[in-house]
Tab-separated table of C-alpha atoms in Angstrom:
chain	number	residue	atom	x	y	z
A	1	MET	CA	97.158	91.226	89.143
A	2	THR	CA	97.279	94.897	88.232
A	3	ARG	CA	94.445	97.401	88.062
A	4	SER	CA	92.935	97.989	84.611
A	5	LEU	CA	93.973	101.080	82.671
A	6	LYS	CA	90.329	101.953	82.070
A	7	LYS	CA	89.739	102.443	85.814
A	8	GLY	CA	92.916	104.413	86.454
A	9	PRO	CA	95.043	104.405	89.616
A	10	TYR	CA	93.429	103.957	93.022
A	11	VAL	CA	94.088	106.948	95.260
A	12	TYR	CA	92.091	107.101	98.494
A	13	TRP	CA	89.831	110.151	98.271
A	14	LYS	CA	90.921	111.680	101.594
A	15	LEU	CA	94.668	111.751	100.837
A	16	PRO	CA	94.599	114.604	98.257
A	17	LYS	CA	92.470	116.617	100.700
A	18	LYS	CA	95.005	116.051	103.498
A	19	ILE	CA	97.979	117.278	101.433
A	20	ALA	CA	96.169	120.251	99.838
A	21	GLY	CA	97.709	123.538	100.908
A	22	LYS	CA	100.736	121.955	102.605
A	23	THR	CA	104.340	122.211	101.490
A	24	PRO	CA	106.403	119.036	101.064
A	25	GLY	CA	109.046	118.342	103.690
A	26	LYS	CA	107.907	121.014	106.154
A	27	THR	CA	104.907	119.279	107.684
A	28	ASP	CA	104.431	116.554	110.257
A	29	PRO	CA	103.745	113.038	108.963
A	30	ILE	CA	100.230	112.650	107.567
A	31	LYS	CA	98.443	109.755	109.277
A	32	THR	CA	96.584	107.318	107.042
A	33	TRP	CA	95.035	103.886	107.250
A	34	ALA	CA	94.755	103.557	103.431
A	35	ARG	CA	97.538	101.078	102.670
A	36	ALA	CA	96.067	100.087	99.286
A	37	SER	CA	96.263	103.631	97.912
A	38	GLN	CA	98.757	104.301	95.131
A	39	ILE	CA	101.226	107.186	95.127
A	40	SER	CA	100.380	110.115	92.860
A	41	PRO	CA	103.002	112.612	91.594
A	42	ASP	CA	101.751	115.405	93.871
A	43	MET	CA	102.579	113.294	96.954
A	44	VAL	CA	106.351	113.459	96.323
A	45	GLY	CA	108.211	114.993	99.250
A	46	PHE	CA	105.585	114.243	101.896
A	47	THR	CA	105.969	111.854	104.818
A	48	PHE	CA	103.034	109.563	105.522
A	49	ALA	CA	102.465	107.654	108.761
A	50	VAL	CA	100.932	104.412	107.474
A	51	HIS	CA	99.111	102.203	109.958
A	52	THR	CA	100.223	98.562	109.847
A	53	GLY	CA	97.514	97.241	112.134
A	54	LYS	CA	99.626	97.726	115.229
A	55	VAL	CA	101.803	100.842	114.829
A	56	PHE	CA	102.314	103.725	112.433
A	57	VAL	CA	105.344	103.486	110.137
A	58	ASP	CA	106.770	106.663	108.575
A	59	VAL	CA	107.141	106.484	104.786
A	60	PHE	CA	108.898	109.296	102.930
A	61	VAL	CA	107.686	109.506	99.303
A	62	THR	CA	110.468	110.022	96.749
A	63	GLU	CA	110.519	110.503	92.983
A	64	GLU	CA	111.581	106.889	92.353
A	65	MET	CA	108.420	105.535	93.978
């Protein structure tokens, strides 16, 4: 089931703060435990280290996502 349009997309509130002031592609992976967060357009070009419960997996955000 998808999220309602009235509520808007779910973006974890700490992620925009973590990418503020950084340039895409030139930073280390940004660690996060927020797997349910959706990708916003300003996250394109960043690499996130997403925790799977055991290890961190690097995810590079592209335009197609």
